[in-house]
PDB file of C-alpha atoms in Angstrom:
ATOM      1  CA  MET A  79      11.597 -13.935 106.731  1.00  0.00           C
ATOM      2  CA  THR A  80      13.948 -11.445 105.131  1.00  0.00           C
ATOM      3  CA  THR A  81      12.872  -8.193 103.631  1.00  0.00           C
ATOM      4  CA  GLN A  82      14.364  -9.169 100.324  1.00  0.00           C
ATOM      5  CA  GLY A  83      12.478 -12.458 100.288  1.00  0.00           C
ATOM      6  CA  ALA A  84       9.143 -10.739 101.091  1.00  0.00           C
ATOM      7  CA  LEU A  85       9.781  -8.063  98.502  1.00  0.00           C
ATOM      8  CA  ALA A  86      10.690 -10.636  95.846  1.00  0.00           C
ATOM      9  CA  ARG A  87       7.475 -12.602  96.593  1.00  0.00           C
ATOM     10  CA  LEU A  88       5.425  -9.375  96.418  1.00  0.00           C
ATOM     11  CA  ILE A  89       6.971  -8.456  93.064  1.00  0.00           C
ATOM     12  CA  ARG A  90       6.364 -11.967  91.641  1.00  0.00           C
ATOM     13  CA  SER A  91       2.793 -11.987  92.949  1.00  0.00           C
ATOM     14  CA  SER A  92       2.104  -8.537  91.490  1.00  0.00           C
ATOM     15  CA  ALA A  93       3.600  -9.587  88.118  1.00  0.00           C
ATOM     16  CA  ARG A  94       1.335 -12.670  88.046  1.00  0.00           C
ATOM     17  CA  ARG A  95      -1.744 -10.608  88.812  1.00  0.00           C
ATOM     18  CA  THR A  96      -0.804  -8.040  86.142  1.00  0.00           C
ATOM     19  CA  ALA A  97      -0.123 -10.744  83.572  1.00  0.00           C
ATOM     20  CA  SER A  98      -3.414 -12.469  84.329  1.00  0.00           C
ATOM     21  CA  ALA A  99      -5.306  -9.184  84.307  1.00  0.00           C
ATOM     22  CA  GLU A 100      -3.854  -8.294  80.897  1.00  0.00           C
ATOM     23  CA  ALA A 101      -4.484 -11.739  79.395  1.00  0.00           C
ATOM     24  CA  GLU A 102      -7.315 -11.592  76.867  1.00  0.00           C
ATOM     25  CA  ARG A 103     -10.589 -13.163  77.895  1.00  0.00           C
ATOM     26  CA  CYS A 104     -13.723 -14.242  76.110  1.00  0.00           C
ATOM     27  CA  ASP A 105     -16.116 -11.300  76.094  1.00  0.00           C
ATOM     28  CA  LEU A 106     -19.062 -13.652  76.605  1.00  0.00           C
ATOM     29  CA  CYS A 107     -17.962 -16.045  79.373  1.00  0.00           C
ATOM     30  CA  ALA A 108     -14.676 -14.472  80.611  1.00  0.00           C
ATOM     31  CA  ALA A 109     -12.624 -17.656  79.951  1.00  0.00           C
ATOM     32  CA  PRO A 110      -8.993 -16.966  79.027  1.00  0.00           C
ATOM     33  CA  VAL A 111      -8.323 -17.102  75.284  1.00  0.00           C
ATOM     34  CA  PRO A 112      -5.028 -17.831  73.502  1.00  0.00           C
ATOM     35  CA  ASP A 113      -3.320 -15.267  71.302  1.00  0.00           C
ATOM     36  CA  GLU A 114      -4.950 -16.811  68.202  1.00  0.00           C
ATOM     37  CA  HIS A 115      -8.681 -16.932  68.989  1.00  0.00           C
ATOM     38  CA  ALA A 116     -12.030 -16.420  67.313  1.00  0.00           C
ATOM     39  CA  HIS A 117     -13.952 -13.171  67.167  1.00  0.00           C
ATOM     40  CA  LEU A 118     -17.623 -12.368  67.049  1.00  0.00           C
ATOM     41  CA  TYR A 119     -19.013  -9.298  65.340  1.00  0.00           C
ATOM     42  CA  ASP A 120     -21.645  -7.584  67.492  1.00  0.00           C
ATOM     43  CA  LEU A 121     -24.143  -6.248  64.953  1.00  0.00           C
ATOM     44  CA  SER A 122     -25.860  -3.874  67.358  1.00  0.00           C
ATOM     45  CA  GLU A 123     -22.644  -2.327  68.685  1.00  0.00           C
ATOM     46  CA  GLU A 124     -20.724  -2.681  65.384  1.00  0.00           C
ATOM     47  CA  GLN A 125     -17.632  -3.978  67.146  1.00  0.00           C
ATOM     48  CA  VAL A 126     -15.642  -7.118  67.500  1.00  0.00           C
ATOM     49  CA  ALA A 127     -15.665  -9.293  70.618  1.00  0.00           C
ATOM     50  CA  CYS A 128     -13.185 -11.990  71.611  1.00  0.00           C
ATOM     51  CA  ALA A 129     -14.573 -15.499  71.847  1.00  0.00           C
ATOM     52  CA  CYS A 130     -13.218 -18.673  73.357  1.00  0.00           C
ATOM     53  CA  GLY A 131     -13.470 -21.928  71.448  1.00  0.00           C
ATOM     54  CA  ALA A 132     -16.654 -23.088  73.200  1.00  0.00           C
ATOM     55  CA  CYS A 133     -18.481 -19.786  72.637  1.00  0.00           C
ATOM     56  CA  SER A 134     -17.351 -19.513  69.033  1.00  0.00           C
ATOM     57  CA  VAL A 135     -18.926 -22.937  68.331  1.00  0.00           C
ATOM     58  CA  LEU A 136     -22.261 -21.656  69.641  1.00  0.00           C
ATOM     59  CA  PHE A 137     -22.275 -18.907  67.013  1.00  0.00           C
ATOM     60  CA  ALA A 138     -20.918 -20.933  64.091  1.00  0.00           C
ATOM     61  CA  ASP A 139     -24.337 -21.239  62.411  1.00  0.00           C
ATOM     62  CA  GLY A 140     -25.504 -17.705  63.246  1.00  0.00           C
ATOM     63  CA  SER A 141     -28.658 -18.788  65.119  1.00  0.00           C
ATOM     64  CA  ALA A 142     -27.475 -18.248  68.716  1.00  0.00           C
ATOM     65  CA  GLY A 143     -27.901 -14.907  70.473  1.00  0.00           C
ATOM     66  CA  ASP A 144     -30.996 -13.866  68.464  1.00  0.00           C
ATOM     67  CA  GLY A 145     -28.734 -13.047  65.534  1.00  0.00           C
ATOM     68  CA  ARG A 146     -26.925 -10.280  67.453  1.00  0.00           C
ATOM     69  CA  TYR A 147     -23.478 -11.857  66.939  1.00  0.00           C
ATOM     70  CA  ARG A 148     -21.877 -13.245  63.791  1.00  0.00           C
ATOM     71  CA  LEU A 149     -18.766 -15.445  63.893  1.00  0.00           C
ATOM     72  CA  VAL A 150     -15.934 -13.626  62.073  1.00  0.00           C
ATOM     73  CA  PRO A 151     -14.411 -15.977  59.469  1.00  0.00           C
ATOM     74  CA  ARG A 152     -10.632 -16.428  59.250  1.00  0.00           C
ATOM     75  CA  ARG A 153     -10.076 -16.573  55.513  1.00  0.00           C
ATOM     76  CA  ARG A 154      -7.789 -14.145  53.725  1.00  0.00           C
ATOM     77  CA  ILE A 155      -7.486 -14.107  49.972  1.00  0.00           C
ATOM     78  CA  ARG A 156      -5.044 -11.861  48.114  1.00  0.00           C
ATOM     79  CA  LEU A 157      -6.634 -10.560  44.934  1.00  0.00           C
ATOM     80  CA  PRO A 158      -5.187  -9.114  41.757  1.00  0.00           C
ATOM     81  CA  LYS A 159      -5.830  -5.401  41.243  1.00  0.00           C
ATOM     82  CA  VAL A 160      -9.474  -4.428  41.870  1.00  0.00           C
ATOM     83  CA  ASP A 161     -10.586  -1.193  40.200  1.00  0.00           C
ATOM     84  CA  THR A 162     -12.203   0.465  43.183  1.00  0.00           C
ATOM     85  CA  GLU A 163     -12.137   3.888  41.517  1.00  0.00           C
ATOM     86  CA  VAL A 164     -15.560   3.020  40.022  1.00  0.00           C
ATOM     87  CA  LEU A 165     -16.901   3.191  43.597  1.00  0.00           C
ATOM     88  CA  GLY A 166     -16.010   6.878  43.867  1.00  0.00           C
ATOM     89  CA  VAL A 167     -13.938   6.547  47.021  1.00  0.00           C
ATOM     90  CA  PRO A 168     -11.273   9.262  47.166  1.00  0.00           C
ATOM     91  CA  VAL A 169      -8.804   7.503  49.511  1.00  0.00           C
ATOM     92  CA  GLY A 170      -6.187   4.802  48.885  1.00  0.00           C
ATOM     93  CA  LEU A 171      -6.433   2.992  52.250  1.00  0.00           C
ATOM     94  CA  VAL A 172      -9.980   1.764  52.680  1.00  0.00           C
ATOM     95  CA  PHE A 173     -12.103  -1.315  53.281  1.00  0.00           C
ATOM     96  CA  PHE A 174     -15.508  -2.083  51.834  1.00  0.00           C
ATOM     97  CA  VAL A 175     -18.019  -4.097  53.880  1.00  0.00           C
ATOM     98  CA  PRO A 176     -21.222  -5.474  52.288  1.00  0.00           C
ATOM     99  CA  ARG A 177     -24.081  -5.348  54.824  1.00  0.00           C
ATOM    100  CA  ALA A 178     -26.879  -7.859  55.382  1.00  0.00           C
ATOM    101  CA  ASP A 179     -29.421  -5.209  54.288  1.00  0.00           C
ATOM    102  CA  GLY A 180     -27.787  -4.946  50.826  1.00  0.00           C
ATOM    103  CA  THR A 181     -25.893  -1.728  51.422  1.00  0.00           C
ATOM    104  CA  VAL A 182     -22.098  -1.463  51.231  1.00  0.00           C
ATOM    105  CA  THR A 183     -20.016   0.806  53.416  1.00  0.00           C
ATOM    106  CA  ALA A 184     -16.525   2.144  52.739  1.00  0.00           C
ATOM    107  CA  GLU A 185     -14.363   2.806  55.797  1.00  0.00           C
ATOM    108  CA  GLY A 186     -11.017   4.534  55.898  1.00  0.00           C
ATOM    109  CA  PRO A 187      -8.711   4.893  58.910  1.00  0.00           C
ATOM    110  CA  SER A 188      -7.982   8.301  60.366  1.00  0.00           C
ATOM    111  CA  PRO A 189      -6.296   9.667  63.505  1.00  0.00           C
ATOM    112  CA  ALA A 190      -9.758   9.723  65.078  1.00  0.00           C
ATOM    113  CA  GLY A 191     -10.798   6.222  64.084  1.00  0.00           C
ATOM    114  CA  ALA A 192     -12.671   4.995  60.979  1.00  0.00           C
ATOM    115  CA  MET A 193     -14.465   7.358  58.658  1.00  0.00           C
ATOM    116  CA  ARG A 194     -17.504   5.718  57.054  1.00  0.00           C
ATOM    117  CA  TRP A 195     -19.676   6.414  54.065  1.00  0.00           C
ATOM    118  CA  GLU A 196     -22.108   4.454  51.948  1.00  0.00           C
ATOM    119  CA  VAL A 197     -21.075   3.180  48.521  1.00  0.00           C
ATOM    120  CA  ASP A 198     -23.386   3.480  45.536  1.00  0.00           C
ATOM    121  CA  ALA A 199     -25.158   0.110  45.288  1.00  0.00           C
ATOM    122  CA  THR A 200     -25.163   0.104  41.494  1.00  0.00           C
ATOM    123  CA  ALA A 201     -21.436   0.801  41.314  1.00  0.00           C
ATOM    124  CA  TRP A 202     -20.784  -2.052  43.791  1.00  0.00           C
ATOM    125  CA  ARG A 203     -22.927  -4.476  41.718  1.00  0.00           C
ATOM    126  CA  ARG A 204     -20.891  -3.538  38.642  1.00  0.00           C
ATOM    127  CA  LEU A 205     -17.631  -4.173  40.490  1.00  0.00           C
ATOM    128  CA  VAL A 206     -18.879  -7.568  41.736  1.00  0.00           C
ATOM    129  CA  ALA A 207     -19.916  -8.478  38.185  1.00  0.00           C
ATOM    130  CA  ALA A 208     -16.391  -7.684  37.012  1.00  0.00           C
ATOM    131  CA  ARG A 209     -14.781  -9.461  40.022  1.00  0.00           C
ATOM    132  CA  PRO A 210     -17.100 -12.427  40.907  1.00  0.00           C
ATOM    133  CA  GLU A 211     -14.959 -13.427  43.941  1.00  0.00           C
ATOM    134  CA  LEU A 212     -16.345 -10.370  45.710  1.00  0.00           C
ATOM    135  CA  ALA A 213     -19.781 -11.995  45.676  1.00  0.00           C
ATOM    136  CA  SER A 214     -18.480 -14.490  48.251  1.00  0.00           C
ATOM    137  CA  LEU A 215     -17.943 -11.803  50.890  1.00  0.00           C
ATOM    138  CA  GLN A 216     -19.972 -12.651  53.986  1.00  0.00           C
ATOM    139  CA  PRO A 217     -22.115  -9.663  54.980  1.00  0.00           C
ATOM    140  CA  ASP A 218     -20.882  -7.605  57.955  1.00  0.00           C
ATOM    141  CA  VAL A 219     -17.925  -9.884  58.796  1.00  0.00           C
ATOM    142  CA  GLU A 220     -15.693  -9.830  55.671  1.00  0.00           C
ATOM    143  CA  ALA A 221     -14.332  -6.936  53.699  1.00  0.00           C
ATOM    144  CA  LEU A 222     -12.455  -5.968  50.564  1.00  0.00           C
ATOM    145  CA  LEU A 223      -9.320  -4.264  52.011  1.00  0.00           C
ATOM    146  CA  VAL A 224      -7.398  -1.971  49.641  1.00  0.00           C
ATOM    147  CA  ASN A 225      -4.127  -0.064  49.967  1.00  0.00           C
ATOM    148  CA  THR A 226      -2.975   1.956  46.974  1.00  0.00           C
ATOM    149  CA  VAL A 227      -1.165   4.639  49.005  1.00  0.00           C
ATOM    150  CA  HIS A 228       2.304   5.594  47.756  1.00  0.00           C
ATOM    151  CA  GLY A 229       1.907   3.444  44.639  1.00  0.00           C
ATOM    152  CA  LEU A 230       1.192   0.210  46.503  1.00  0.00           C
ATOM    153  CA  ASP A 231      -1.262  -2.297  45.060  1.00  0.00           C
ATOM    154  CA  HIS A 232      -2.781  -4.443  47.845  1.00  0.00           C
ATOM    155  CA  HIS A 233      -6.279  -5.934  47.447  1.00  0.00           C
ATOM    156  CA  TRP A 234      -7.502  -8.531  49.900  1.00  0.00           C
ATOM    157  CA  ILE A 235     -10.616 -10.285  51.068  1.00  0.00           C
ATOM    158  CA  VAL A 236     -10.152 -10.287  54.844  1.00  0.00           C
ATOM    159  CA  PRO A 237     -12.122 -10.734  58.043  1.00  0.00           C
ATOM    160  CA  VAL A 238     -13.336  -7.412  59.535  1.00  0.00           C
ATOM    161  CA  ASP A 239     -11.153  -7.864  62.599  1.00  0.00           C
ATOM    162  CA  ASP A 240      -8.103  -7.360  60.309  1.00  0.00           C
ATOM    163  CA  CYS A 241      -9.672  -4.081  59.205  1.00  0.00           C
ATOM    164  CA  PHE A 242     -10.195  -2.970  62.797  1.00  0.00           C
ATOM    165  CA  ARG A 243      -6.562  -3.829  63.623  1.00  0.00           C
ATOM    166  CA  MET A 244      -5.455  -1.657  60.689  1.00  0.00           C
ATOM    167  CA  VAL A 245      -7.636   1.244  61.862  1.00  0.00           C
ATOM    168  CA  ALA A 246      -6.188   0.923  65.396  1.00  0.00           C
ATOM    169  CA  LEU A 247      -2.643   0.844  63.970  1.00  0.00           C
ATOM    170  CA  VAL A 248      -3.190   4.068  61.982  1.00  0.00           C
ATOM    171  CA  ARG A 249      -4.773   5.795  64.982  1.00  0.00           C
ATOM    172  CA  ARG A 250      -1.873   4.723  67.253  1.00  0.00           C
ATOM    173  CA  GLU A 251       0.948   5.693  64.796  1.00  0.00           C
ATOM    174  CA  TRP A 252      -0.471   8.928  63.329  1.00  0.00           C
ATOM    175  CA  ARG A 253       1.445  12.128  64.221  1.00  0.00           C
ATOM    176  CA  GLY A 254       0.650  15.718  63.248  1.00  0.00           C
ATOM    177  CA  LEU A 255      -1.460  16.751  60.249  1.00  0.00           C
ATOM    178  CA  SER A 256       0.081  14.469  57.663  1.00  0.00           C
ATOM    179  CA  GLY A 257       0.615  11.331  59.723  1.00  0.00           C
ATOM    180  CA  GLY A 258       4.303  11.791  60.409  1.00  0.00           C
ATOM    181  CA  GLY A 259       7.086   9.355  59.606  1.00  0.00           C
ATOM    182  CA  ARG A 260       5.782   6.329  61.491  1.00  0.00           C
ATOM    183  CA  VAL A 261       2.294   5.644  60.137  1.00  0.00           C
ATOM    184  CA  TRP A 262       2.985   4.672  56.503  1.00  0.00           C
ATOM    185  CA  PRO A 263       5.909   2.308  57.257  1.00  0.00           C
ATOM    186  CA  ALA A 264       3.645   0.697  59.924  1.00  0.00           C
ATOM    187  CA  VAL A 265       0.849   0.307  57.336  1.00  0.00           C
ATOM    188  CA  GLU A 266       3.260  -1.226  54.867  1.00  0.00           C
ATOM    189  CA  ARG A 267       4.431  -3.749  57.522  1.00  0.00           C
ATOM    190  CA  PHE A 268       0.773  -4.590  58.320  1.00  0.00           C
ATOM    191  CA  PHE A 269       0.146  -5.486  54.686  1.00  0.00           C
ATOM    192  CA  ALA A 270       3.461  -7.326  54.324  1.00  0.00           C
ATOM    193  CA  ASP A 271       2.470  -9.469  57.332  1.00  0.00           C
ATOM    194  CA  LEU A 272      -0.899 -10.502  55.899  1.00  0.00           C
ATOM    195  CA  THR A 273      -0.883 -14.179  54.864  1.00  0.00           C
ATOM    196  CA  GLU A 274      -3.426 -16.050  52.834  1.00  0.00           C
ATOM    197  CA  ARG A 275      -5.684 -18.425  54.745  1.00  0.00           C
ATOM    198  CA  PRO A 276      -8.386 -20.655  53.330  1.00  0.00           C
TER     199      PRO A 276
END
């Protein structure tokens, strides 16, 4: 056995272990999941968990797991302009999540993660009356995602995992007090890459 042969095998073996360690796994059963996979929203932890195909089927009707997990839908719908100013939210990059208890939260990304505040319920009902498609939002797992920063005009119904990806992107790209030169082009690319899905 040559040193080069042993070293090459060690490098290949280490690369395989690293690749398999970094591969995403189902957070419930630890099975490997493909790049495009389902997510579950953990209501108690308020976070998203990866789910393999088999586990996602278990939660499709919402009755498994004592209601702790909700399957995150995949639909994305681009909307014409939605007048969110009536909700009193002072930021241009924000998502609104109706909750199962009837409340609605607004969340905006920041360098420290998502900032959250409660939206006035009466103002939300007025907005839904003006834009009936918002009534179809599934509580806790779908959101109205809005970006009006720098004159943009993006309004989407999206799954909450898209919102969490956007928050992570802002947190990762933010530099200094104002965000620096990387964050806003990255946000614009994020919105440009969104595609409608039924």
